[in-house]
Amino acid sequence: MLPRFYQMQATKQDTINKLRKDILLLEGFKPALADGAGSLGLGCIEAAFPNGVFPVGAIHEMLCPTPEHLAACTGFMAGTLSALASKGGVCLWINRYQRLFPPSLSFFNMPPHHFIFVDVKQEKDALWVMEEALKCEGLTAVIAELQTITFAQSRRLQLAVERSKVTGFILHNDPQKARASTCVARWQVTQLESEIEEGLPGVWFPRWQVELLKVRNGKPGSWAVSWDGSGFTILEEGAKIIQLPQRKAG
Amino acid sequence: MQKRFVSIWFRHLLADWFTLRRPELKTVPFIIVEPSGGRILVVAANYLAEKQGITAGMAAADAKAIVPSLKVIDHLPGQNAKLLKALGEWCIRYTPLVAIDLPDGLILDVSGCPHLWGGERAYLGNIIRVLRSKGYDARGAMADTAGAAWAVARFAKKDPIVEPGKQTEALLTLPPAALRLDDIVIERLTKLGFYSIQGFMGIGRSVLRRRFGPELLLRLNQALGMEDEHLELLEPVIPYHERLPCLEPIRTVTGIEIAIRQLLELLCHRLQKDGMGLRTAILKCYRVDGQVLQVSIGTGLPSHYTNHLFKLFELKIPTIEPGLGIELFTLDAPKVEEVEPGQEALWGGNECSLEDNRLAELLDKLSNKIGAAAIKRYLPQEHHWPERSIKIATSLTEKPTTVWRTAQPRPSLILPRPEPIEVMVKTPDYPPKFFIYKGQKHNVIKSDGPERIEHEWWIEEGEHRDYYYVEDNQGQRYWLFRLGHYDNDKNRQWFLHGFFA
């Protein structure tokens, strides 16, 4: 039997937990469904979010300063989307600087012909297109490459998704300029060396260090994740980039 | 409504016209000639000359050699079009939808007309008989598609009327030329022994496309009625037209908005009743000072929703300058299409698909602001060369005709133009030890390849590329290639082409 003091602590903690849950519901975070529907197969990464559910109908920020980062981000995002979207889901991709190569999406189980690409010349057009698209109910995701976004702009986008429940991704190509925003999470995906069995040649499945730098009402974290062609595998939590001894090529 | 088309072929259009103007030519073999590339070529010959083996495309000198008494008349450029236009305008008494089919025919959309003339046979017979009595050697045919009617009018020996839905059977025995193809394609088909359409109709579509190009498929689909054909009508019909005169000249944005809304409501009501939706709409504002302002919108899928169309116009309102006031608004819908009645999904939740109206409305809005060319969707194409392995879809609902290939890895990002890099290669035909891109040195730790991608010689000449999928010591993955074979004499250039996830 616990001392009385601890008992009291426990009930207080329960009350606080319950209140917190209520607040989350009011903020639009739904509790996990019993049958695991809506799960991304990301295990402990999803656990970092309130209620343990990857927030859809919200804006995610991804920091990708270099083309390498962007490529890694694209892979991770496409994998996530393939779990989010049912068959036939449509995504809108707003092109600003880099060119995505559509066939690569099929490696992450997303049919490339379900992506609509919009080429824009100016930042303000990209924002306008993004806001309009986020208002379109039923789109799986809207992805835009932006240099920077102000708090007011992010608030507008947030208002758009609150009604339509579309998921938005902002790819920041200049993280120095990433400011405070209403976005639900801020991610960074960095490539990791692929792991292959000793003695085998070639490049293996992609591996990334997925960092959740900021998450509203959740716990930030860092994970090594690999994609095996059909789903994600979480390799280590909080792992650092391991420098493997250099091997001779070929 | 069941679509029916009539194709009329004037076998000796020019010759007939000259004969009509100069009756003495009736009994004389003559040719109409035009200088071309330093030679004088026969453009057309009359029946008497043709009977002696003279055909269009021959040199005039050769024709003269065959028939020394041949009369030669100079061609008037553009005469074909002028004659066909006059004949087409005359045909409007049979149907309002008449299109010129250069060089020597007319295409009539006769859907819903023949019963007024006592059935299809009497209708077609009447047109042809009257044209012949006017002195033109005309042949005609009727079918469900313009393509099939064209083919039957020119190539079929039997019945000129193809029963509804029977165009496939009618086409089977006709030669490939009946499909309105390029001479080059026809020649290639004949060389391969395809003397009738039957021979290649059953062959896989992707094979036909690869061998003979997309035109053959297009024409075949058009003739069979699987793809729509757009006719350039002589007199465009604008059945959907609304006018809104104003008692007081309108000068405010609110006034313009109200006017657009009213016009759209009138128009959409009519469209809805007919089961049609508009694809383009033109708003004209007549100003007090005599100027006419014009704005237009376009939609990706036919639509008759006032709200959606109004939103599209809303983006254009700032470009309307009312000046001293607008006294008349008119709204035209020059392009309308049938609307597929939307089917409510029974299950499947709230997901949007490519056929969804909400998506089409979003894209209309985007394309009206930033231009339709900026919106793209890609489909796979059967080419190895990475730049050619995708094509832009022509419509929102076009489906891939081939699968997305996943046997070989492809990068997530691709550079629009491969960028030259400096490399250090120890062994020929191996991936580089390291490479320098934008001043940064990358040590290659792991690699896959080479994957040799040959230039598609039937499209353009060039050297092949040997692609390597490499990973550097930081785990970053790249797509590199060497252009051409290894050679001791030549220093081969390496390129970076993409970034892998």
PDB file of N, CA and C in Angstrom, chain B residues 138-202:
ATOM      1  N   ALA B 138     -20.291  13.930-106.549  1.00  0.00           N
ATOM      2  CA  ALA B 138     -20.187  13.753-105.099  1.00  0.00           C
ATOM      3  C   ALA B 138     -20.506  12.329-104.692  1.00  0.00           C
ATOM      4  N   ARG B 139     -19.855  11.893-103.638  1.00  0.00           N
ATOM      5  CA  ARG B 139     -20.183  10.608-103.011  1.00  0.00           C
ATOM      6  C   ARG B 139     -20.384  10.866-101.534  1.00  0.00           C
ATOM      7  N   GLY B 140     -21.282  10.144-100.907  1.00  0.00           N
ATOM      8  CA  GLY B 140     -21.527  10.382 -99.488  1.00  0.00           C
ATOM      9  C   GLY B 140     -21.722   9.102 -98.732  1.00  0.00           C
ATOM     10  N   ALA B 141     -21.532   9.202 -97.405  1.00  0.00           N
ATOM     11  CA  ALA B 141     -21.779   8.044 -96.552  1.00  0.00           C
ATOM     12  C   ALA B 141     -22.198   8.544 -95.188  1.00  0.00           C
ATOM     13  N   MET B 142     -22.918   7.690 -94.475  1.00  0.00           N
ATOM     14  CA  MET B 142     -23.385   8.077 -93.149  1.00  0.00           C
ATOM     15  C   MET B 142     -22.964   7.012 -92.147  1.00  0.00           C
ATOM     16  N   ALA B 143     -22.488   7.468 -90.979  1.00  0.00           N
ATOM     17  CA  ALA B 143     -22.085   6.522 -89.934  1.00  0.00           C
ATOM     18  C   ALA B 143     -22.157   7.227 -88.589  1.00  0.00           C
ATOM     19  N   ASP B 144     -21.834   6.470 -87.531  1.00  0.00           N
ATOM     20  CA  ASP B 144     -21.877   7.018 -86.176  1.00  0.00           C
ATOM     21  C   ASP B 144     -20.731   7.984 -85.900  1.00  0.00           C
ATOM     22  N   THR B 145     -19.639   7.857 -86.653  1.00  0.00           N
ATOM     23  CA  THR B 145     -18.497   8.739 -86.416  1.00  0.00           C
ATOM     24  C   THR B 145     -18.104   9.398 -87.723  1.00  0.00           C
ATOM     25  N   ALA B 146     -17.506  10.557 -87.593  1.00  0.00           N
ATOM     26  CA  ALA B 146     -17.038  11.265 -88.788  1.00  0.00           C
ATOM     27  C   ALA B 146     -15.989  10.434 -89.509  1.00  0.00           C
ATOM     28  N   GLY B 147     -15.137   9.768 -88.734  1.00  0.00           N
ATOM     29  CA  GLY B 147     -14.055   8.975 -89.321  1.00  0.00           C
ATOM     30  C   GLY B 147     -14.595   7.833 -90.156  1.00  0.00           C
ATOM     31  N   ALA B 148     -15.584   7.120 -89.628  1.00  0.00           N
ATOM     32  CA  ALA B 148     -16.130   5.984 -90.361  1.00  0.00           C
ATOM     33  C   ALA B 148     -16.860   6.455 -91.615  1.00  0.00           C
ATOM     34  N   ALA B 149     -17.592   7.560 -91.493  1.00  0.00           N
ATOM     35  CA  ALA B 149     -18.305   8.079 -92.663  1.00  0.00           C
ATOM     36  C   ALA B 149     -17.303   8.471 -93.745  1.00  0.00           C
ATOM     37  N   TRP B 150     -16.200   9.082 -93.325  1.00  0.00           N
ATOM     38  CA  TRP B 150     -15.154   9.502 -94.267  1.00  0.00           C
ATOM     39  C   TRP B 150     -14.626   8.292 -95.017  1.00  0.00           C
ATOM     40  N   ALA B 151     -14.325   7.243 -94.237  1.00  0.00           N
ATOM     41  CA  ALA B 151     -13.730   6.046 -94.823  1.00  0.00           C
ATOM     42  C   ALA B 151     -14.695   5.388 -95.806  1.00  0.00           C
ATOM     43  N   VAL B 152     -15.952   5.265 -95.395  1.00  0.00           N
ATOM     44  CA  VAL B 152     -16.919   4.555 -96.237  1.00  0.00           C
ATOM     45  C   VAL B 152     -17.203   5.363 -97.513  1.00  0.00           C
ATOM     46  N   ALA B 153     -17.280   6.696 -97.394  1.00  0.00           N
ATOM     47  CA  ALA B 153     -17.557   7.513 -98.570  1.00  0.00           C
ATOM     48  C   ALA B 153     -16.470   7.339 -99.621  1.00  0.00           C
ATOM     49  N   ARG B 154     -15.237   7.173 -99.174  1.00  0.00           N
ATOM     50  CA  ARG B 154     -14.127   7.137-100.128  1.00  0.00           C
ATOM     51  C   ARG B 154     -13.722   5.741-100.552  1.00  0.00           C
ATOM     52  N   PHE B 155     -13.883   4.750 -99.667  1.00  0.00           N
ATOM     53  CA  PHE B 155     -13.280   3.456 -99.946  1.00  0.00           C
ATOM     54  C   PHE B 155     -14.256   2.303-100.076  1.00  0.00           C
ATOM     55  N   ALA B 156     -15.460   2.430 -99.497  1.00  0.00           N
ATOM     56  CA  ALA B 156     -16.353   1.271 -99.520  1.00  0.00           C
ATOM     57  C   ALA B 156     -17.024   1.157-100.880  1.00  0.00           C
ATOM     58  N   LYS B 157     -17.303  -0.076-101.266  1.00  0.00           N
ATOM     59  CA  LYS B 157     -17.912  -0.275-102.575  1.00  0.00           C
ATOM     60  C   LYS B 157     -19.413  -0.479-102.439  1.00  0.00           C
ATOM     61  N   LYS B 158     -19.839  -0.873-101.242  1.00  0.00           N
ATOM     62  CA  LYS B 158     -21.251  -1.226-101.079  1.00  0.00           C
ATOM     63  C   LYS B 158     -22.032  -0.096-100.421  1.00  0.00           C
ATOM     64  N   ASP B 159     -22.863  -0.492 -99.457  1.00  0.00           N
ATOM     65  CA  ASP B 159     -23.829   0.399 -98.832  1.00  0.00           C
ATOM     66  C   ASP B 159     -23.186   1.635 -98.194  1.00  0.00           C
ATOM     67  N   PRO B 160     -23.637   2.823 -98.580  1.00  0.00           N
ATOM     68  CA  PRO B 160     -23.055   4.028 -97.982  1.00  0.00           C
ATOM     69  C   PRO B 160     -23.602   4.328 -96.594  1.00  0.00           C
ATOM     70  N   ILE B 161     -24.602   3.591 -96.139  1.00  0.00           N
ATOM     71  CA  ILE B 161     -25.153   3.872 -94.808  1.00  0.00           C
ATOM     72  C   ILE B 161     -24.722   2.780 -93.855  1.00  0.00           C
ATOM     73  N   VAL B 162     -23.951   3.186 -92.836  1.00  0.00           N
ATOM     74  CA  VAL B 162     -23.490   2.228 -91.836  1.00  0.00           C
ATOM     75  C   VAL B 162     -24.478   2.282 -90.680  1.00  0.00           C
ATOM     76  N   GLU B 163     -25.057   1.133 -90.366  1.00  0.00           N
ATOM     77  CA  GLU B 163     -26.053   1.072 -89.289  1.00  0.00           C
ATOM     78  C   GLU B 163     -25.423   1.551 -87.982  1.00  0.00           C
ATOM     79  N   PRO B 164     -26.234   2.122 -87.098  1.00  0.00           N
ATOM     80  CA  PRO B 164     -25.676   2.578 -85.813  1.00  0.00           C
ATOM     81  C   PRO B 164     -24.930   1.451 -85.094  1.00  0.00           C
ATOM     82  N   GLY B 165     -23.709   1.764 -84.642  1.00  0.00           N
ATOM     83  CA  GLY B 165     -22.940   0.783 -83.879  1.00  0.00           C
ATOM     84  C   GLY B 165     -22.198  -0.231 -84.723  1.00  0.00           C
ATOM     85  N   LYS B 166     -22.333  -0.140 -86.076  1.00  0.00           N
ATOM     86  CA  LYS B 166     -21.720  -1.162 -86.924  1.00  0.00           C
ATOM     87  C   LYS B 166     -20.447  -0.650 -87.615  1.00  0.00           C
ATOM     88  N   GLN B 167     -19.889   0.463 -87.107  1.00  0.00           N
ATOM     89  CA  GLN B 167     -18.751   1.039 -87.839  1.00  0.00           C
ATOM     90  C   GLN B 167     -17.546   0.112 -87.853  1.00  0.00           C
ATOM     91  N   THR B 168     -17.378  -0.720 -86.807  1.00  0.00           N
ATOM     92  CA  THR B 168     -16.227  -1.622 -86.778  1.00  0.00           C
ATOM     93  C   THR B 168     -16.280  -2.578 -87.964  1.00  0.00           C
ATOM     94  N   GLU B 169     -17.462  -3.217 -88.161  1.00  0.00           N
ATOM     95  CA  GLU B 169     -17.598  -4.146 -89.270  1.00  0.00           C
ATOM     96  C   GLU B 169     -17.364  -3.440 -90.602  1.00  0.00           C
ATOM     97  N   ALA B 170     -17.847  -2.201 -90.706  1.00  0.00           N
ATOM     98  CA  ALA B 170     -17.726  -1.488 -91.972  1.00  0.00           C
ATOM     99  C   ALA B 170     -16.263  -1.181 -92.288  1.00  0.00           C
ATOM    100  N   LEU B 171     -15.463  -0.974 -91.235  1.00  0.00           N
ATOM    101  CA  LEU B 171     -14.082  -0.560 -91.468  1.00  0.00           C
ATOM    102  C   LEU B 171     -13.172  -1.736 -91.783  1.00  0.00           C
ATOM    103  N   LEU B 172     -13.530  -2.929 -91.279  1.00  0.00           N
ATOM    104  CA  LEU B 172     -12.607  -4.062 -91.318  1.00  0.00           C
ATOM    105  C   LEU B 172     -11.925  -4.271 -92.667  1.00  0.00           C
ATOM    106  N   THR B 173     -12.721  -4.253 -93.750  1.00  0.00           N
ATOM    107  CA  THR B 173     -12.152  -4.642 -95.033  1.00  0.00           C
ATOM    108  C   THR B 173     -11.509  -3.468 -95.766  1.00  0.00           C
ATOM    109  N   LEU B 174     -11.600  -2.260 -95.210  1.00  0.00           N
ATOM    110  CA  LEU B 174     -11.075  -1.097 -95.930  1.00  0.00           C
ATOM    111  C   LEU B 174      -9.556  -1.007 -95.758  1.00  0.00           C
ATOM    112  N   PRO B 175      -8.862  -0.384 -96.724  1.00  0.00           N
ATOM    113  CA  PRO B 175      -7.407  -0.252 -96.600  1.00  0.00           C
ATOM    114  C   PRO B 175      -7.036   0.762 -95.520  1.00  0.00           C
ATOM    115  N   PRO B 176      -5.779   0.713 -95.026  1.00  0.00           N
ATOM    116  CA  PRO B 176      -5.372   1.640 -93.961  1.00  0.00           C
ATOM    117  C   PRO B 176      -5.552   3.107 -94.348  1.00  0.00           C
ATOM    118  N   ALA B 177      -5.475   3.420 -95.643  1.00  0.00           N
ATOM    119  CA  ALA B 177      -5.608   4.819 -96.062  1.00  0.00           C
ATOM    120  C   ALA B 177      -6.966   5.402 -95.680  1.00  0.00           C
ATOM    121  N   ALA B 178      -7.937   4.520 -95.410  1.00  0.00           N
ATOM    122  CA  ALA B 178      -9.275   4.993 -95.049  1.00  0.00           C
ATOM    123  C   ALA B 178      -9.296   5.655 -93.687  1.00  0.00           C
ATOM    124  N   LEU B 179      -8.170   5.563 -92.967  1.00  0.00           N
ATOM    125  CA  LEU B 179      -8.156   6.152 -91.620  1.00  0.00           C
ATOM    126  C   LEU B 179      -7.622   7.586 -91.605  1.00  0.00           C
ATOM    127  N   ARG B 180      -7.474   8.240 -92.731  1.00  0.00           N
ATOM    128  CA  ARG B 180      -6.983   9.624 -92.789  1.00  0.00           C
ATOM    129  C   ARG B 180      -5.600   9.733 -92.149  1.00  0.00           C
ATOM    130  N   LEU B 181      -4.659   8.909 -92.621  1.00  0.00           N
ATOM    131  CA  LEU B 181      -3.332   8.905 -92.015  1.00  0.00           C
ATOM    132  C   LEU B 181      -2.332   9.618 -92.900  1.00  0.00           C
ATOM    133  N   ASP B 182      -1.178   9.888 -92.324  1.00  0.00           N
ATOM    134  CA  ASP B 182      -0.040  10.413 -93.057  1.00  0.00           C
ATOM    135  C   ASP B 182       0.406   9.421 -94.124  1.00  0.00           C
ATOM    136  N   ASP B 183       0.941   9.933 -95.229  1.00  0.00           N
ATOM    137  CA  ASP B 183       1.442   9.031 -96.270  1.00  0.00           C
ATOM    138  C   ASP B 183       2.509   8.095 -95.718  1.00  0.00           C
ATOM    139  N   ILE B 184       3.341   8.632 -94.805  1.00  0.00           N
ATOM    140  CA  ILE B 184       4.451   7.832 -94.283  1.00  0.00           C
ATOM    141  C   ILE B 184       3.926   6.628 -93.505  1.00  0.00           C
ATOM    142  N   VAL B 185       2.901   6.869 -92.702  1.00  0.00           N
ATOM    143  CA  VAL B 185       2.344   5.786 -91.887  1.00  0.00           C
ATOM    144  C   VAL B 185       1.680   4.757 -92.790  1.00  0.00           C
ATOM    145  N   ILE B 186       0.965   5.256 -93.801  1.00  0.00           N
ATOM    146  CA  ILE B 186       0.284   4.331 -94.719  1.00  0.00           C
ATOM    147  C   ILE B 186       1.307   3.458 -95.422  1.00  0.00           C
ATOM    148  N   GLU B 187       2.407   4.109 -95.859  1.00  0.00           N
ATOM    149  CA  GLU B 187       3.439   3.361 -96.577  1.00  0.00           C
ATOM    150  C   GLU B 187       4.026   2.289 -95.679  1.00  0.00           C
ATOM    151  N   ARG B 188       4.281   2.665 -94.403  1.00  0.00           N
ATOM    152  CA  ARG B 188       4.873   1.714 -93.464  1.00  0.00           C
ATOM    153  C   ARG B 188       3.925   0.533 -93.238  1.00  0.00           C
ATOM    154  N   LEU B 189       2.634   0.827 -93.126  1.00  0.00           N
ATOM    155  CA  LEU B 189       1.650  -0.234 -92.913  1.00  0.00           C
ATOM    156  C   LEU B 189       1.595  -1.168 -94.107  1.00  0.00           C
ATOM    157  N   THR B 190       1.591  -0.575 -95.303  1.00  0.00           N
ATOM    158  CA  THR B 190       1.490  -1.404 -96.498  1.00  0.00           C
ATOM    159  C   THR B 190       2.736  -2.262 -96.653  1.00  0.00           C
ATOM    160  N   LYS B 191       3.891  -1.679 -96.332  1.00  0.00           N
ATOM    161  CA  LYS B 191       5.152  -2.427 -96.425  1.00  0.00           C
ATOM    162  C   LYS B 191       5.117  -3.651 -95.532  1.00  0.00           C
ATOM    163  N   LEU B 192       4.469  -3.530 -94.378  1.00  0.00           N
ATOM    164  CA  LEU B 192       4.414  -4.642 -93.431  1.00  0.00           C
ATOM    165  C   LEU B 192       3.275  -5.601 -93.770  1.00  0.00           C
ATOM    166  N   GLY B 193       2.587  -5.329 -94.872  1.00  0.00           N
ATOM    167  CA  GLY B 193       1.564  -6.267 -95.318  1.00  0.00           C
ATOM    168  C   GLY B 193       0.186  -6.034 -94.738  1.00  0.00           C
ATOM    169  N   PHE B 194      -0.039  -4.877 -94.158  1.00  0.00           N
ATOM    170  CA  PHE B 194      -1.384  -4.590 -93.640  1.00  0.00           C
ATOM    171  C   PHE B 194      -2.178  -3.925 -94.757  1.00  0.00           C
ATOM    172  N   TYR B 195      -2.901  -4.729 -95.532  1.00  0.00           N
ATOM    173  CA  TYR B 195      -3.642  -4.160 -96.644  1.00  0.00           C
ATOM    174  C   TYR B 195      -5.045  -3.754 -96.236  1.00  0.00           C
ATOM    175  N   SER B 196      -5.492  -4.256 -95.084  1.00  0.00           N
ATOM    176  CA  SER B 196      -6.800  -3.824 -94.600  1.00  0.00           C
ATOM    177  C   SER B 196      -6.713  -3.538 -93.113  1.00  0.00           C
ATOM    178  N   ILE B 197      -7.681  -2.749 -92.636  1.00  0.00           N
ATOM    179  CA  ILE B 197      -7.674  -2.352 -91.234  1.00  0.00           C
ATOM    180  C   ILE B 197      -7.811  -3.565 -90.331  1.00  0.00           C
ATOM    181  N   GLN B 198      -8.495  -4.592 -90.825  1.00  0.00           N
ATOM    182  CA  GLN B 198      -8.673  -5.824 -90.086  1.00  0.00           C
ATOM    183  C   GLN B 198      -7.331  -6.380 -89.598  1.00  0.00           C
ATOM    184  N   GLY B 199      -6.310  -6.201 -90.434  1.00  0.00           N
ATOM    185  CA  GLY B 199      -5.014  -6.800 -90.145  1.00  0.00           C
ATOM    186  C   GLY B 199      -4.390  -6.297 -88.862  1.00  0.00           C
ATOM    187  N   PHE B 200      -4.628  -5.017 -88.544  1.00  0.00           N
ATOM    188  CA  PHE B 200      -3.945  -4.498 -87.351  1.00  0.00           C
ATOM    189  C   PHE B 200      -4.900  -4.071 -86.247  1.00  0.00           C
ATOM    190  N   MET B 201      -6.202  -4.196 -86.504  1.00  0.00           N
ATOM    191  CA  MET B 201      -7.156  -3.740 -85.491  1.00  0.00           C
ATOM    192  C   MET B 201      -6.986  -4.517 -84.201  1.00  0.00           C
ATOM    193  N   GLY B 202      -6.657  -5.805 -84.289  1.00  0.00           N
ATOM    194  CA  GLY B 202      -6.591  -6.633 -83.090  1.00  0.00           C
ATOM    195  C   GLY B 202      -5.271  -6.526 -82.339  1.00  0.00           C
TER     196      GLY B 202
END
